[in-house]
Amino acid sequence: LHVRNLTLKAEKRPEGGGQLVAKTGVTAPFALALAATFGIFNEDPKKPVSLLQYWSTVSMVNDTDDWKKLDTWGLQQGLELTLRQSAAGTECAMQGDTICVSALLRFGGAPFAADASITTFAADGTKTGITISHTGVTTLMLPFNRSQPSMEVYASANYRQPTPGEYQGKQYVLVDHWT
């Protein structure tokens, strides 16, 4: 396990919005993790005051056995979501213009065994689906263009942890985790 600090550069995207970019110089298998505390979030006074916490992972494997290593390298705190190609020969590996991937949602390094919403997005940011995970492991069916050699897909999940505390002198009643 090699831990490196990366220099992130903010860039505007042509279609709007922005992104953080960093050069890594690493080859697969690898796992990159990002944790960022936004701070106190209280946009709607009718809702509980929360501490907004963002978690992000980017993983790349050469084969499915690499996931065993990456799972031990992954976040051992916070919320982590990884998308994994279903094994060849499984019932749902590829059907027509869809491909199945496994989504593994973990919290604190363990499968998240509670209901959670997972939203998937195409590379251009278009929402492609919402699925409820009940056990932390969920199969997602995603649109797939067979004429392309690969595809980019992104996913997000949210967990509102009822843990009160204080951040920079301000009280909150829950931690709002996003990945």
PDB file of C-alpha atoms in Angstrom:
ATOM      1  CA  LEU A   1       0.000   0.000   0.000  1.00  0.00           C
ATOM      2  CA  HIS A   2       1.451   3.323  -1.103  1.00  0.00           C
ATOM      3  CA  VAL A   3      -0.144   6.480   0.216  1.00  0.00           C
ATOM      4  CA  ARG A   4       0.462   9.652  -1.793  1.00  0.00           C
ATOM      5  CA  ASN A   5      -0.856  13.140  -1.531  1.00  0.00           C
ATOM      6  CA  LEU A   6      -2.053  14.408  -4.897  1.00  0.00           C
ATOM      7  CA  THR A   7      -2.257  18.010  -6.032  1.00  0.00           C
ATOM      8  CA  LEU A   8      -5.794  18.638  -7.261  1.00  0.00           C
ATOM      9  CA  LYS A   9      -6.454  21.254  -9.925  1.00  0.00           C
ATOM     10  CA  ALA A  10      -9.951  22.708 -10.411  1.00  0.00           C
ATOM     11  CA  GLU A  11     -11.048  22.868 -14.056  1.00  0.00           C
ATOM     12  CA  LYS A  12     -14.221  24.093 -15.725  1.00  0.00           C
ATOM     13  CA  ARG A  13     -15.998  21.551 -17.918  1.00  0.00           C
ATOM     14  CA  PRO A  14     -17.119  22.666 -21.420  1.00  0.00           C
ATOM     15  CA  GLU A  15     -20.695  21.520 -20.717  1.00  0.00           C
ATOM     16  CA  GLY A  16     -20.790  23.439 -17.435  1.00  0.00           C
ATOM     17  CA  GLY A  17     -19.798  22.671 -13.881  1.00  0.00           C
ATOM     18  CA  GLY A  18     -16.315  21.707 -12.850  1.00  0.00           C
ATOM     19  CA  GLN A  19     -14.020  18.871 -11.955  1.00  0.00           C
ATOM     20  CA  LEU A  20     -10.941  18.205  -9.861  1.00  0.00           C
ATOM     21  CA  VAL A  21      -8.024  16.757 -11.842  1.00  0.00           C
ATOM     22  CA  ALA A  22      -4.752  15.187 -10.655  1.00  0.00           C
ATOM     23  CA  LYS A  23      -1.978  13.273 -12.399  1.00  0.00           C
ATOM     24  CA  THR A  24      -1.349   9.981 -10.650  1.00  0.00           C
ATOM     25  CA  GLY A  25       1.308   8.112 -12.627  1.00  0.00           C
ATOM     26  CA  VAL A  26      -0.015   4.748 -11.412  1.00  0.00           C
ATOM     27  CA  THR A  27      -0.989   1.571 -13.246  1.00  0.00           C
ATOM     28  CA  ALA A  28      -3.652  -1.020 -12.447  1.00  0.00           C
ATOM     29  CA  PRO A  29      -4.443  -2.387 -10.005  1.00  0.00           C
ATOM     30  CA  PHE A  30      -4.929   0.763  -7.984  1.00  0.00           C
ATOM     31  CA  ALA A  31      -7.429   2.474  -5.717  1.00  0.00           C
ATOM     32  CA  LEU A  32      -7.632   6.219  -5.245  1.00  0.00           C
ATOM     33  CA  ALA A  33      -9.622   7.642  -2.355  1.00  0.00           C
ATOM     34  CA  LEU A  34     -10.738  11.177  -1.594  1.00  0.00           C
ATOM     35  CA  ALA A  35     -12.361  12.469   1.573  1.00  0.00           C
ATOM     36  CA  ALA A  36     -13.625  16.026   1.858  1.00  0.00           C
ATOM     37  CA  THR A  37     -15.615  17.693   4.612  1.00  0.00           C
ATOM     38  CA  PHE A  38     -17.887  20.350   3.132  1.00  0.00           C
ATOM     39  CA  GLY A  39     -18.911  21.585   6.576  1.00  0.00           C
ATOM     40  CA  ILE A  40     -22.208  22.385   8.235  1.00  0.00           C
ATOM     41  CA  PHE A  41     -25.179  22.157   5.882  1.00  0.00           C
ATOM     42  CA  ASN A  42     -28.437  23.796   6.925  1.00  0.00           C
ATOM     43  CA  GLU A  43     -30.019  25.104   3.727  1.00  0.00           C
ATOM     44  CA  ASP A  44     -33.574  24.225   4.836  1.00  0.00           C
ATOM     45  CA  PRO A  45     -34.322  25.289   8.453  1.00  0.00           C
ATOM     46  CA  LYS A  46     -37.107  22.643   8.587  1.00  0.00           C
ATOM     47  CA  LYS A  47     -34.519  19.860   8.149  1.00  0.00           C
ATOM     48  CA  PRO A  48     -31.927  18.755  10.709  1.00  0.00           C
ATOM     49  CA  VAL A  49     -28.530  20.463  10.680  1.00  0.00           C
ATOM     50  CA  SER A  50     -25.969  18.100   9.163  1.00  0.00           C
ATOM     51  CA  LEU A  51     -22.242  17.797   8.669  1.00  0.00           C
ATOM     52  CA  LEU A  52     -21.778  17.201   4.939  1.00  0.00           C
ATOM     53  CA  GLN A  53     -19.034  14.677   4.159  1.00  0.00           C
ATOM     54  CA  TYR A  54     -17.954  13.599   0.656  1.00  0.00           C
ATOM     55  CA  TRP A  55     -16.136  10.333  -0.056  1.00  0.00           C
ATOM     56  CA  SER A  56     -14.894   9.236  -3.459  1.00  0.00           C
ATOM     57  CA  THR A  57     -13.033   6.225  -4.793  1.00  0.00           C
ATOM     58  CA  VAL A  58     -11.629   5.373  -8.192  1.00  0.00           C
ATOM     59  CA  SER A  59     -10.469   1.808  -8.644  1.00  0.00           C
ATOM     60  CA  MET A  60      -8.921   0.038 -11.632  1.00  0.00           C
ATOM     61  CA  VAL A  61      -8.294  -3.688 -11.855  1.00  0.00           C
ATOM     62  CA  ASN A  62      -6.689  -6.009 -14.394  1.00  0.00           C
ATOM     63  CA  ASP A  63      -8.887  -8.969 -13.429  1.00  0.00           C
ATOM     64  CA  THR A  64     -11.527  -9.843 -10.843  1.00  0.00           C
ATOM     65  CA  ASP A  65      -8.931 -11.274  -8.409  1.00  0.00           C
ATOM     66  CA  ASP A  66      -7.492  -7.755  -7.996  1.00  0.00           C
ATOM     67  CA  TRP A  67     -10.636  -6.756  -6.067  1.00  0.00           C
ATOM     68  CA  LYS A  68      -9.445  -8.832  -3.080  1.00  0.00           C
ATOM     69  CA  LYS A  69      -6.411  -6.545  -2.769  1.00  0.00           C
ATOM     70  CA  LEU A  70      -8.326  -3.358  -3.447  1.00  0.00           C
ATOM     71  CA  ASP A  71     -10.960  -4.166  -0.829  1.00  0.00           C
ATOM     72  CA  THR A  72      -8.244  -4.129   1.835  1.00  0.00           C
ATOM     73  CA  TRP A  73      -6.831  -0.882   0.406  1.00  0.00           C
ATOM     74  CA  GLY A  74     -10.232   0.835   0.266  1.00  0.00           C
ATOM     75  CA  LEU A  75     -11.721   3.294   2.685  1.00  0.00           C
ATOM     76  CA  GLN A  76     -11.873   1.903   6.191  1.00  0.00           C
ATOM     77  CA  GLN A  77     -14.000   4.840   7.254  1.00  0.00           C
ATOM     78  CA  GLY A  78     -16.785   6.690   5.531  1.00  0.00           C
ATOM     79  CA  LEU A  79     -18.927   5.631   2.575  1.00  0.00           C
ATOM     80  CA  GLU A  80     -17.416   3.784  -0.396  1.00  0.00           C
ATOM     81  CA  LEU A  81     -19.100   2.639  -3.616  1.00  0.00           C
ATOM     82  CA  THR A  82     -17.319   0.518  -6.226  1.00  0.00           C
ATOM     83  CA  LEU A  83     -18.689  -0.768  -9.526  1.00  0.00           C
ATOM     84  CA  ARG A  84     -17.412  -4.143 -10.671  1.00  0.00           C
ATOM     85  CA  GLN A  85     -17.959  -5.924 -13.951  1.00  0.00           C
ATOM     86  CA  SER A  86     -19.990  -9.101 -13.489  1.00  0.00           C
ATOM     87  CA  ALA A  87     -18.040 -12.268 -14.204  1.00  0.00           C
ATOM     88  CA  ALA A  88     -18.313 -13.765 -17.685  1.00  0.00           C
ATOM     89  CA  GLY A  89     -20.806 -16.574 -17.834  1.00  0.00           C
ATOM     90  CA  THR A  90     -23.034 -15.183 -15.106  1.00  0.00           C
ATOM     91  CA  GLU A  91     -26.724 -14.918 -15.890  1.00  0.00           C
ATOM     92  CA  CYS A  92     -26.589 -11.159 -16.170  1.00  0.00           C
ATOM     93  CA  ALA A  93     -23.110 -10.442 -17.610  1.00  0.00           C
ATOM     94  CA  MET A  94     -24.471  -8.934 -20.856  1.00  0.00           C
ATOM     95  CA  GLN A  95     -27.933  -8.939 -22.390  1.00  0.00           C
ATOM     96  CA  GLY A  96     -28.647  -7.074 -25.620  1.00  0.00           C
ATOM     97  CA  ASP A  97     -27.745  -3.410 -25.184  1.00  0.00           C
ATOM     98  CA  THR A  98     -27.241  -3.667 -21.414  1.00  0.00           C
ATOM     99  CA  ILE A  99     -24.403  -4.839 -19.242  1.00  0.00           C
ATOM    100  CA  CYS A 100     -24.646  -5.879 -15.618  1.00  0.00           C
ATOM    101  CA  VAL A 101     -22.220  -4.644 -13.018  1.00  0.00           C
ATOM    102  CA  SER A 102     -22.064  -5.330  -9.316  1.00  0.00           C
ATOM    103  CA  ALA A 103     -22.218  -2.330  -7.021  1.00  0.00           C
ATOM    104  CA  LEU A 104     -20.573  -2.804  -3.627  1.00  0.00           C
ATOM    105  CA  LEU A 105     -21.520  -0.193  -1.036  1.00  0.00           C
ATOM    106  CA  ARG A 106     -19.417  -0.196   2.129  1.00  0.00           C
ATOM    107  CA  PHE A 107     -19.416   1.958   5.244  1.00  0.00           C
ATOM    108  CA  GLY A 108     -16.447   1.887   7.582  1.00  0.00           C
ATOM    109  CA  GLY A 109     -14.855  -0.883   5.485  1.00  0.00           C
ATOM    110  CA  ALA A 110     -17.822  -3.287   5.802  1.00  0.00           C
ATOM    111  CA  PRO A 111     -20.773  -3.970   3.483  1.00  0.00           C
ATOM    112  CA  PHE A 112     -23.567  -1.476   4.142  1.00  0.00           C
ATOM    113  CA  ALA A 113     -26.433  -3.762   5.162  1.00  0.00           C
ATOM    114  CA  ALA A 114     -29.258  -1.212   5.144  1.00  0.00           C
ATOM    115  CA  ASP A 115     -31.451   0.329   2.468  1.00  0.00           C
ATOM    116  CA  ALA A 116     -29.532   2.809   0.318  1.00  0.00           C
ATOM    117  CA  SER A 117     -30.276   4.492  -2.983  1.00  0.00           C
ATOM    118  CA  ILE A 118     -27.636   4.132  -5.719  1.00  0.00           C
ATOM    119  CA  THR A 119     -27.925   6.505  -8.681  1.00  0.00           C
ATOM    120  CA  THR A 120     -26.009   5.798 -11.890  1.00  0.00           C
ATOM    121  CA  PHE A 121     -24.854   8.333 -14.485  1.00  0.00           C
ATOM    122  CA  ALA A 122     -23.424   8.173 -18.011  1.00  0.00           C
ATOM    123  CA  ALA A 123     -20.109   9.875 -18.769  1.00  0.00           C
ATOM    124  CA  ASP A 124     -21.939  13.043 -19.853  1.00  0.00           C
ATOM    125  CA  GLY A 125     -23.721  13.285 -16.476  1.00  0.00           C
ATOM    126  CA  THR A 126     -27.085  11.953 -17.689  1.00  0.00           C
ATOM    127  CA  LYS A 127     -28.841  10.002 -14.951  1.00  0.00           C
ATOM    128  CA  THR A 128     -29.302   6.394 -16.137  1.00  0.00           C
ATOM    129  CA  GLY A 129     -31.065   4.832 -13.176  1.00  0.00           C
ATOM    130  CA  ILE A 130     -31.807   4.591  -9.472  1.00  0.00           C
ATOM    131  CA  THR A 131     -31.583   1.276  -7.620  1.00  0.00           C
ATOM    132  CA  ILE A 132     -32.171   0.455  -3.960  1.00  0.00           C
ATOM    133  CA  SER A 133     -29.508  -1.680  -2.295  1.00  0.00           C
ATOM    134  CA  HIS A 134     -30.658  -3.695   0.716  1.00  0.00           C
ATOM    135  CA  THR A 135     -27.477  -5.592   1.563  1.00  0.00           C
ATOM    136  CA  GLY A 136     -24.582  -3.503   0.265  1.00  0.00           C
ATOM    137  CA  VAL A 137     -24.229  -5.684  -2.851  1.00  0.00           C
ATOM    138  CA  THR A 138     -26.512  -4.898  -5.801  1.00  0.00           C
ATOM    139  CA  THR A 139     -26.633  -5.781  -9.482  1.00  0.00           C
ATOM    140  CA  LEU A 140     -27.069  -2.802 -11.782  1.00  0.00           C
ATOM    141  CA  MET A 141     -28.176  -3.077 -15.418  1.00  0.00           C
ATOM    142  CA  LEU A 142     -26.591  -0.298 -17.467  1.00  0.00           C
ATOM    143  CA  PRO A 143     -26.972   0.750 -21.107  1.00  0.00           C
ATOM    144  CA  PHE A 144     -24.030  -0.503 -23.183  1.00  0.00           C
ATOM    145  CA  ASN A 145     -23.026   0.421 -26.737  1.00  0.00           C
ATOM    146  CA  ARG A 146     -21.392  -2.722 -28.168  1.00  0.00           C
ATOM    147  CA  SER A 147     -19.685  -0.688 -30.895  1.00  0.00           C
ATOM    148  CA  GLN A 148     -17.526   1.023 -28.243  1.00  0.00           C
ATOM    149  CA  PRO A 149     -14.491  -0.729 -26.682  1.00  0.00           C
ATOM    150  CA  SER A 150     -15.308   0.585 -23.209  1.00  0.00           C
ATOM    151  CA  MET A 151     -17.705   2.800 -21.331  1.00  0.00           C
ATOM    152  CA  GLU A 152     -17.617   5.299 -18.511  1.00  0.00           C
ATOM    153  CA  VAL A 153     -20.240   5.101 -15.812  1.00  0.00           C
ATOM    154  CA  TYR A 154     -20.484   6.833 -12.470  1.00  0.00           C
ATOM    155  CA  ALA A 155     -22.603   6.221  -9.417  1.00  0.00           C
ATOM    156  CA  SER A 156     -23.517   7.990  -6.202  1.00  0.00           C
ATOM    157  CA  ALA A 157     -24.998   6.923  -2.885  1.00  0.00           C
ATOM    158  CA  ASN A 158     -26.039   8.708   0.299  1.00  0.00           C
ATOM    159  CA  TYR A 159     -26.232   7.726   3.973  1.00  0.00           C
ATOM    160  CA  ARG A 160     -27.527  10.056   6.694  1.00  0.00           C
ATOM    161  CA  GLN A 161     -25.857   8.835   9.884  1.00  0.00           C
ATOM    162  CA  PRO A 162     -27.675   9.969  13.061  1.00  0.00           C
ATOM    163  CA  THR A 163     -24.521  11.017  14.921  1.00  0.00           C
ATOM    164  CA  PRO A 164     -24.596  14.434  16.612  1.00  0.00           C
ATOM    165  CA  GLY A 165     -21.431  16.456  17.071  1.00  0.00           C
ATOM    166  CA  GLU A 166     -19.691  19.777  16.629  1.00  0.00           C
ATOM    167  CA  TYR A 167     -17.714  21.073  13.661  1.00  0.00           C
ATOM    168  CA  GLN A 168     -15.840  24.387  13.797  1.00  0.00           C
ATOM    169  CA  GLY A 169     -17.939  25.486  16.768  1.00  0.00           C
ATOM    170  CA  LYS A 170     -21.295  24.628  15.151  1.00  0.00           C
ATOM    171  CA  GLN A 171     -23.590  21.828  16.295  1.00  0.00           C
ATOM    172  CA  TYR A 172     -25.051  19.192  13.953  1.00  0.00           C
ATOM    173  CA  VAL A 173     -27.404  16.254  14.543  1.00  0.00           C
ATOM    174  CA  LEU A 174     -26.344  13.940  11.717  1.00  0.00           C
ATOM    175  CA  VAL A 175     -23.495  13.267   9.303  1.00  0.00           C
ATOM    176  CA  ASP A 176     -24.655  13.355   5.691  1.00  0.00           C
ATOM    177  CA  HIS A 177     -22.281  11.009   3.810  1.00  0.00           C
ATOM    178  CA  TRP A 178     -22.132  11.116   0.001  1.00  0.00           C
ATOM    179  CA  THR A 179     -20.063   8.998  -2.334  1.00  0.00           C
TER     180      THR A 179
END
